[in-house]
Amino acid sequence: MPKFISNNKVYYTPVEYVLSKVGGTYKMPLLWRLKDQGKRFSELKNSFERISDRMLSKSLKELVDDQFLAKKVFAEIPVRVEYHITEKGKRAIPIISSLRDYGFQLINEDGIQIEP
Amino acid sequence: MPKFISNNKVYYTPVEYVLSKVGGTYKMPLLWRLKDQGKRFSELKNSFERISDRMLSKSLKELVDDQFLAKKVFAEIPVRVEYHITEKGKRAIPIISSLRDYGFQLINEDGIQIEP
DNA sequence: CCGTATCCAACATGATACTG
DNA sequence: CAGTATCATGTTGGATACGG
């Protein structure tokens, strides 16, 4: 089996590595929302029914640190901040797209009702 | 935004739902190892460099409960148990395949050494 | 407006020992 | 051989309050 070391952490499968970067509850949904245009912190916040400031901030920060997103700060008052997808981030979009499709398929197979 | 309810838990995105079923460290790697032939508990255990009995058992059980895998027990002494992928499980394989490919791509982009 | 700090609950994972 | 039980630890995410 392969074995990768990054930031003093050991990964044993490529899937494990991917999920460490874009896994979790919000990261892929965030990239998906930003695939076509940049958005502000508040826009992103409002696009989820629930999400704490803390998790939105933390998820965005990690995506920026890992260069999936870029952050642009406008020195206005009050300050305006925009997040944009990067070239690296764009390469994740086809994967997220097929995961989404598969998600809807699973939800269907499992007979789950989607609420309006 | 959509909203799904399953087993008294609320999911807000299809990605979140998928990851609740096949996310985590071992589930997709397990499905991947079983895509072509059935394998025994001990074979699966040996195919990971590290994995506790507990996590292997737990992951397999959940995949069986969710019908991604089927379990076959042979009444031999000592007992032999085989895990096989189901039709439902097979539908996850293309997704796992592209996630794996993307994983290797990311590992490459990030300049990570793969140890032998 | 866009966050960070703090505290806390829930869950994921690991180590070890034990059993049909 | 194929697990389960128990205990310990780390990580994830939520709630709330506060700050530039």
mmCIF file of C-alpha atoms (C1' of nucleotides) in Angstrom:
data_model
loop_
_atom_site.group_PDB
_atom_site.id
_atom_site.type_symbol
_atom_site.label_atom_id
_atom_site.label_comp_id
_atom_site.label_asym_id
_atom_site.label_seq_id
_atom_site.Cartn_x
_atom_site.Cartn_y
_atom_site.Cartn_z
ATOM 1 C CA MET A 1 0.000 0.000 0.000
ATOM 2 C CA PRO A 2 1.145 3.523 -0.713
ATOM 3 C CA LYS A 3 1.902 5.915 2.120
ATOM 4 C CA PHE A 4 2.203 9.688 2.076
ATOM 5 C CA ILE A 5 3.539 12.085 4.620
ATOM 6 C CA SER A 6 2.420 15.698 4.705
ATOM 7 C CA ASN A 7 2.713 18.131 7.585
ATOM 8 C CA ASN A 8 3.843 15.399 9.949
ATOM 9 C CA LYS A 9 0.675 13.424 9.334
ATOM 10 C CA VAL A 10 0.655 10.049 7.615
ATOM 11 C CA TYR A 11 -1.921 9.199 4.978
ATOM 12 C CA TYR A 12 -2.404 5.684 3.704
ATOM 13 C CA THR A 13 -4.800 6.147 0.796
ATOM 14 C CA PRO A 14 -5.359 8.861 -1.822
ATOM 15 C CA VAL A 15 -8.990 9.044 -0.720
ATOM 16 C CA GLU A 16 -7.894 9.814 2.814
ATOM 17 C CA TYR A 17 -5.698 12.626 1.516
ATOM 18 C CA VAL A 18 -8.472 14.165 -0.580
ATOM 19 C CA LEU A 19 -10.916 14.086 2.308
ATOM 20 C CA SER A 20 -8.369 15.729 4.578
ATOM 21 C CA LYS A 21 -8.296 18.644 2.131
ATOM 22 C CA VAL A 22 -11.886 19.030 0.938
ATOM 23 C CA GLY A 23 -13.808 16.716 3.258
ATOM 24 C CA GLY A 24 -15.977 17.759 6.149
ATOM 25 C CA THR A 25 -19.446 19.239 6.044
ATOM 26 C CA TYR A 26 -18.822 22.527 4.263
ATOM 27 C CA LYS A 27 -15.727 22.568 2.102
ATOM 28 C CA MET A 28 -17.056 20.939 -1.060
ATOM 29 C CA PRO A 29 -20.397 22.776 -0.813
ATOM 30 C CA LEU A 30 -18.425 26.027 -0.493
ATOM 31 C CA LEU A 31 -16.271 25.311 -3.544
ATOM 32 C CA TRP A 32 -19.428 24.409 -5.436
ATOM 33 C CA ARG A 33 -21.072 27.734 -4.574
ATOM 34 C CA LEU A 34 -17.977 29.600 -5.738
ATOM 35 C CA LYS A 35 -17.354 27.707 -8.955
ATOM 36 C CA ASP A 36 -18.766 30.432 -11.246
ATOM 37 C CA GLN A 37 -18.428 33.731 -9.382
ATOM 38 C CA GLY A 38 -16.821 35.179 -6.291
ATOM 39 C CA LYS A 39 -18.986 35.728 -3.241
ATOM 40 C CA ARG A 40 -18.833 37.659 -0.008
ATOM 41 C CA PHE A 41 -18.663 36.162 3.463
ATOM 42 C CA SER A 42 -22.225 37.237 4.168
ATOM 43 C CA GLU A 43 -23.515 35.863 0.868
ATOM 44 C CA LEU A 44 -21.968 32.496 1.625
ATOM 45 C CA LYS A 45 -23.354 32.583 5.113
ATOM 46 C CA ASN A 46 -26.860 33.256 3.839
ATOM 47 C CA SER A 47 -26.593 30.499 1.249
ATOM 48 C CA PHE A 48 -26.535 27.878 4.001
ATOM 49 C CA GLU A 49 -29.607 27.404 6.142
ATOM 50 C CA ARG A 50 -27.405 27.041 9.141
ATOM 51 C CA ILE A 51 -23.683 27.467 9.590
ATOM 52 C CA SER A 52 -21.882 29.176 12.421
ATOM 53 C CA ASP A 53 -19.584 32.126 11.775
ATOM 54 C CA ARG A 54 -16.875 29.977 13.259
ATOM 55 C CA MET A 55 -17.247 27.079 10.830
ATOM 56 C CA LEU A 56 -17.656 29.331 7.799
ATOM 57 C CA SER A 57 -14.577 31.310 8.756
ATOM 58 C CA LYS A 58 -12.568 28.197 9.565
ATOM 59 C CA SER A 59 -13.528 26.343 6.388
ATOM 60 C CA LEU A 60 -12.807 29.349 4.168
ATOM 61 C CA LYS A 61 -9.470 29.944 5.866
ATOM 62 C CA GLU A 62 -8.351 26.360 5.304
ATOM 63 C CA LEU A 63 -9.467 26.427 1.672
ATOM 64 C CA VAL A 64 -7.507 29.653 1.180
ATOM 65 C CA ASP A 65 -4.447 28.243 2.969
ATOM 66 C CA ASP A 66 -4.587 25.162 0.734
ATOM 67 C CA GLN A 67 -5.019 27.426 -2.328
ATOM 68 C CA PHE A 68 -8.391 26.166 -3.435
ATOM 69 C CA LEU A 69 -9.712 29.686 -2.875
ATOM 70 C CA ALA A 70 -8.297 33.202 -2.967
ATOM 71 C CA LYS A 71 -9.401 36.001 -0.667
ATOM 72 C CA LYS A 72 -9.768 39.591 -1.725
ATOM 73 C CA VAL A 73 -10.231 42.371 0.807
ATOM 74 C CA PHE A 74 -11.648 45.733 -0.254
ATOM 75 C CA ALA A 75 -10.663 48.590 2.034
ATOM 76 C CA GLU A 76 -14.136 50.037 2.213
ATOM 77 C CA ILE A 77 -16.130 50.924 5.261
ATOM 78 C CA PRO A 78 -17.528 48.628 6.279
ATOM 79 C CA VAL A 79 -14.944 46.240 4.897
ATOM 80 C CA ARG A 80 -15.911 43.990 1.979
ATOM 81 C CA VAL A 81 -14.334 40.582 1.502
ATOM 82 C CA GLU A 82 -14.701 38.350 -1.527
ATOM 83 C CA TYR A 83 -13.714 34.748 -2.025
ATOM 84 C CA HIS A 84 -12.853 33.419 -5.484
ATOM 85 C CA ILE A 85 -12.056 29.950 -6.722
ATOM 86 C CA THR A 86 -8.485 29.378 -7.962
ATOM 87 C CA GLU A 87 -7.197 27.201 -10.795
ATOM 88 C CA LYS A 88 -6.403 24.528 -8.250
ATOM 89 C CA GLY A 89 -9.903 24.813 -6.862
ATOM 90 C CA LYS A 90 -11.404 24.508 -10.343
ATOM 91 C CA ARG A 91 -9.774 21.131 -10.760
ATOM 92 C CA ALA A 92 -11.858 19.874 -7.834
ATOM 93 C CA ILE A 93 -15.153 20.917 -9.410
ATOM 94 C CA PRO A 94 -15.700 17.891 -11.699
ATOM 95 C CA ILE A 95 -15.181 15.603 -8.701
ATOM 96 C CA ILE A 96 -17.600 17.579 -6.573
ATOM 97 C CA SER A 97 -20.072 17.565 -9.437
ATOM 98 C CA SER A 98 -20.079 13.794 -9.712
ATOM 99 C CA LEU A 99 -20.210 13.379 -5.937
ATOM 100 C CA ARG A 100 -23.261 15.648 -5.911
ATOM 101 C CA ASP A 101 -24.938 13.682 -8.671
ATOM 102 C CA TYR A 102 -24.218 10.462 -6.854
ATOM 103 C CA GLY A 103 -25.567 12.026 -3.673
ATOM 104 C CA PHE A 104 -28.894 12.824 -5.282
ATOM 105 C CA GLN A 105 -28.980 9.312 -6.720
ATOM 106 C CA LEU A 106 -28.385 7.786 -3.276
ATOM 107 C CA ILE A 107 -31.007 10.013 -1.683
ATOM 108 C CA ASN A 108 -33.411 8.801 -4.346
ATOM 109 C CA GLU A 109 -32.517 5.122 -3.934
ATOM 110 C CA ASP A 110 -32.896 5.441 -0.193
ATOM 111 C CA GLY A 111 -36.372 6.908 -0.669
ATOM 112 C CA ILE A 112 -35.637 10.093 1.205
ATOM 113 C CA GLN A 113 -38.022 13.023 0.918
ATOM 114 C CA ILE A 114 -36.495 16.352 -0.012
ATOM 115 C CA GLU A 115 -38.156 19.175 1.866
ATOM 116 C CA PRO A 116 -38.940 22.401 0.045
ATOM 117 C CA MET B 1 -31.247 24.969 -0.332
ATOM 118 C CA PRO B 2 -32.481 21.419 -0.288
ATOM 119 C CA LYS B 3 -32.870 19.577 2.982
ATOM 120 C CA PHE B 4 -33.128 15.862 3.634
ATOM 121 C CA ILE B 5 -34.124 13.956 6.698
ATOM 122 C CA SER B 6 -32.934 10.409 7.287
ATOM 123 C CA ASN B 7 -32.862 8.540 10.573
ATOM 124 C CA ASN B 8 -33.736 11.654 12.522
ATOM 125 C CA LYS B 9 -30.706 13.432 11.188
ATOM 126 C CA VAL B 10 -30.922 16.469 8.928
ATOM 127 C CA TYR B 11 -28.662 16.812 5.897
ATOM 128 C CA TYR B 12 -28.381 20.042 3.975
ATOM 129 C CA THR B 13 -26.342 19.034 0.943
ATOM 130 C CA PRO B 14 -26.061 15.878 -1.203
ATOM 131 C CA VAL B 15 -22.318 15.857 -0.525
ATOM 132 C CA GLU B 16 -22.985 15.764 3.194
ATOM 133 C CA TYR B 17 -25.283 12.778 2.677
ATOM 134 C CA VAL B 18 -22.761 10.849 0.586
ATOM 135 C CA LEU B 19 -19.999 11.436 3.100
ATOM 136 C CA SER B 20 -22.234 10.233 5.916
ATOM 137 C CA LYS B 21 -22.565 6.928 4.043
ATOM 138 C CA VAL B 22 -19.141 6.315 2.532
ATOM 139 C CA GLY B 23 -16.990 8.974 4.166
ATOM 140 C CA GLY B 24 -14.460 8.440 6.902
ATOM 141 C CA THR B 25 -11.033 6.913 6.645
ATOM 142 C CA TYR B 26 -11.828 3.359 5.584
ATOM 143 C CA LYS B 27 -15.178 2.977 3.836
ATOM 144 C CA MET B 28 -14.234 3.998 0.301
ATOM 145 C CA PRO B 29 -10.867 2.198 0.479
ATOM 146 C CA LEU B 30 -12.766 -0.924 1.596
ATOM 147 C CA LEU B 31 -15.267 -0.732 -1.256
ATOM 148 C CA TRP B 32 -12.381 -0.212 -3.630
ATOM 149 C CA ARG B 33 -10.615 -3.342 -2.386
ATOM 150 C CA LEU B 34 -13.802 -5.355 -2.845
ATOM 151 C CA LYS B 35 -14.808 -4.054 -6.246
ATOM 152 C CA ASP B 36 -13.678 -7.142 -8.167
ATOM 153 C CA GLN B 37 -13.758 -10.063 -5.729
ATOM 154 C CA GLY B 38 -14.962 -10.937 -2.261
ATOM 155 C CA LYS B 39 -12.449 -10.950 0.560
ATOM 156 C CA ARG B 40 -12.214 -12.276 4.079
ATOM 157 C CA PHE B 41 -11.959 -10.182 7.225
ATOM 158 C CA SER B 42 -8.321 -11.143 7.671
ATOM 159 C CA GLU B 43 -7.462 -10.406 4.038
ATOM 160 C CA LEU B 44 -8.940 -6.942 4.381
ATOM 161 C CA LYS B 45 -7.145 -6.402 7.643
ATOM 162 C CA ASN B 46 -3.819 -7.341 6.092
ATOM 163 C CA SER B 47 -4.422 -5.068 3.112
ATOM 164 C CA PHE B 48 -4.175 -2.007 5.349
ATOM 165 C CA GLU B 49 -0.878 -1.205 7.000
ATOM 166 C CA ARG B 50 -2.702 -0.282 10.139
ATOM 167 C CA ILE B 51 -6.336 -0.597 11.086
ATOM 168 C CA SER B 52 -7.753 -1.784 14.354
ATOM 169 C CA ASP B 53 -10.091 -4.784 14.499
ATOM 170 C CA ARG B 54 -12.609 -2.401 15.914
ATOM 171 C CA MET B 55 -12.541 0.059 13.010
ATOM 172 C CA LEU B 56 -12.500 -2.670 10.385
ATOM 173 C CA SER B 57 -15.431 -4.433 12.029
ATOM 174 C CA LYS B 58 -17.374 -1.206 12.510
ATOM 175 C CA SER B 59 -16.802 0.049 8.967
ATOM 176 C CA LEU B 60 -17.759 -3.296 7.420
ATOM 177 C CA LYS B 61 -20.874 -3.531 9.571
ATOM 178 C CA GLU B 62 -22.079 -0.101 8.528
ATOM 179 C CA LEU B 63 -21.405 -0.817 4.853
ATOM 180 C CA VAL B 64 -23.377 -4.054 5.179
ATOM 181 C CA ASP B 65 -26.229 -2.305 7.033
ATOM 182 C CA ASP B 66 -26.361 0.319 4.276
ATOM 183 C CA GLN B 67 -26.286 -2.444 1.641
ATOM 184 C CA PHE B 68 -23.068 -1.447 -0.064
ATOM 185 C CA LEU B 69 -21.668 -4.828 0.953
ATOM 186 C CA ALA B 70 -23.057 -8.296 1.648
ATOM 187 C CA LYS B 71 -21.665 -10.638 4.260
ATOM 188 C CA LYS B 72 -21.420 -14.387 3.797
ATOM 189 C CA VAL B 73 -20.599 -16.683 6.694
ATOM 190 C CA PHE B 74 -19.283 -20.199 6.053
ATOM 191 C CA ALA B 75 -19.970 -22.628 8.895
ATOM 192 C CA GLU B 76 -16.486 -24.036 8.890
ATOM 193 C CA ILE B 77 -14.119 -24.428 11.775
ATOM 194 C CA PRO B 78 -12.616 -21.991 12.226
ATOM 195 C CA VAL B 79 -15.375 -19.849 10.760
ATOM 196 C CA ARG B 80 -14.796 -18.142 7.407
ATOM 197 C CA VAL B 81 -16.465 -14.835 6.566
ATOM 198 C CA GLU B 82 -16.480 -13.175 3.189
ATOM 199 C CA TYR B 83 -17.539 -9.693 2.182
ATOM 200 C CA HIS B 84 -18.819 -8.986 -1.315
ATOM 201 C CA ILE B 85 -19.800 -5.788 -3.042
ATOM 202 C CA THR B 86 -23.494 -5.412 -3.921
ATOM 203 C CA GLU B 87 -25.135 -3.780 -6.943
ATOM 204 C CA LYS B 88 -25.638 -0.681 -4.823
ATOM 205 C CA GLY B 89 -21.991 -0.768 -3.837
ATOM 206 C CA LYS B 90 -20.924 -1.083 -7.461
ATOM 207 C CA ARG B 91 -22.639 2.176 -8.282
ATOM 208 C CA ALA B 92 -20.228 3.905 -5.892
ATOM 209 C CA ILE B 93 -17.127 2.567 -7.643
ATOM 210 C CA PRO B 94 -16.893 5.136 -10.477
ATOM 211 C CA ILE B 95 -17.069 7.929 -7.893
ATOM 212 C CA ILE B 96 -14.393 6.335 -5.752
ATOM 213 C CA SER B 97 -12.276 5.807 -8.846
ATOM 214 C CA SER B 98 -12.348 9.475 -9.786
ATOM 215 C CA LEU B 99 -11.762 10.554 -6.190
ATOM 216 C CA ARG B 100 -8.708 8.289 -6.119
ATOM 217 C CA ASP B 101 -7.399 9.716 -9.373
ATOM 218 C CA TYR B 102 -7.926 13.213 -8.071
ATOM 219 C CA GLY B 103 -6.192 12.217 -4.846
ATOM 220 C CA PHE B 104 -3.060 11.115 -6.687
ATOM 221 C CA GLN B 105 -3.187 14.323 -8.722
ATOM 222 C CA LEU B 106 -3.385 16.433 -5.556
ATOM 223 C CA ILE B 107 -0.562 14.500 -3.919
ATOM 224 C CA ASN B 108 1.480 15.188 -7.003
ATOM 225 C CA GLU B 109 0.609 18.894 -7.165
ATOM 226 C CA ASP B 110 1.432 19.242 -3.485
ATOM 227 C CA GLY B 111 4.828 17.671 -4.113
ATOM 228 C CA ILE B 112 4.352 14.874 -1.619
ATOM 229 C CA GLN B 113 6.719 11.927 -1.658
ATOM 230 C CA ILE B 114 5.125 8.501 -1.808
ATOM 231 C CA GLU B 115 7.026 6.036 0.325
ATOM 232 C CA PRO B 116 7.631 2.535 -0.941
ATOM 233 C "C1'" DC C 1 -19.201 43.541 7.969
ATOM 234 C "C1'" DC C 2 -16.083 40.011 8.942
ATOM 235 C "C1'" DG C 3 -14.367 37.678 11.596
ATOM 236 C "C1'" DT C 4 -11.736 35.380 16.438
ATOM 237 C "C1'" DA C 5 -11.880 33.423 21.361
ATOM 238 C "C1'" DT C 6 -13.757 30.441 24.411
ATOM 239 C "C1'" DC C 7 -16.117 26.636 26.026
ATOM 240 C "C1'" DC C 8 -18.577 22.405 25.247
ATOM 241 C "C1'" DA C 9 -20.928 18.242 23.195
ATOM 242 C "C1'" DA C 10 -20.651 14.635 19.930
ATOM 243 C "C1'" DC C 11 -18.202 11.630 17.187
ATOM 244 C "C1'" DA C 12 -14.167 9.163 15.030
ATOM 245 C "C1'" DT C 13 -10.414 6.511 15.857
ATOM 246 C "C1'" DG C 14 -6.945 3.794 18.428
ATOM 247 C "C1'" DA C 15 -5.121 0.253 22.071
ATOM 248 C "C1'" DT C 16 -5.886 -3.490 24.583
ATOM 249 C "C1'" DA C 17 -8.115 -7.348 26.325
ATOM 250 C "C1'" DC C 18 -11.424 -10.829 25.867
ATOM 251 C "C1'" DT C 19 -14.943 -14.445 23.410
ATOM 252 C "C1'" DG C 20 -17.828 -17.868 20.325
ATOM 253 C "C1'" DC D 1 -10.885 -16.615 12.617
ATOM 254 C "C1'" DA D 2 -13.763 -12.950 13.296
ATOM 255 C "C1'" DG D 3 -15.174 -10.262 15.924
ATOM 256 C "C1'" DT D 4 -17.042 -7.215 20.702
ATOM 257 C "C1'" DA D 5 -16.215 -4.475 25.100
ATOM 258 C "C1'" DT D 6 -14.003 -1.055 27.311
ATOM 259 C "C1'" DC D 7 -11.330 2.873 27.915
ATOM 260 C "C1'" DA D 8 -8.648 6.808 26.239
ATOM 261 C "C1'" DT D 9 -7.639 10.540 22.993
ATOM 262 C "C1'" DG D 10 -8.141 13.721 19.248
ATOM 263 C "C1'" DT D 11 -10.977 16.122 16.065
ATOM 264 C "C1'" DT D 12 -15.239 18.368 14.392
ATOM 265 C "C1'" DG D 13 -18.737 21.289 14.829
ATOM 266 C "C1'" DG D 14 -22.076 24.323 17.500
ATOM 267 C "C1'" DA D 15 -23.268 28.453 20.759
ATOM 268 C "C1'" DT D 16 -22.171 32.569 22.434
ATOM 269 C "C1'" DA D 17 -19.782 36.619 23.152
ATOM 270 C "C1'" DC D 18 -16.545 39.941 21.792
ATOM 271 C "C1'" DG D 19 -13.217 42.850 18.592
ATOM 272 C "C1'" DG D 20 -11.045 45.480 14.319
#
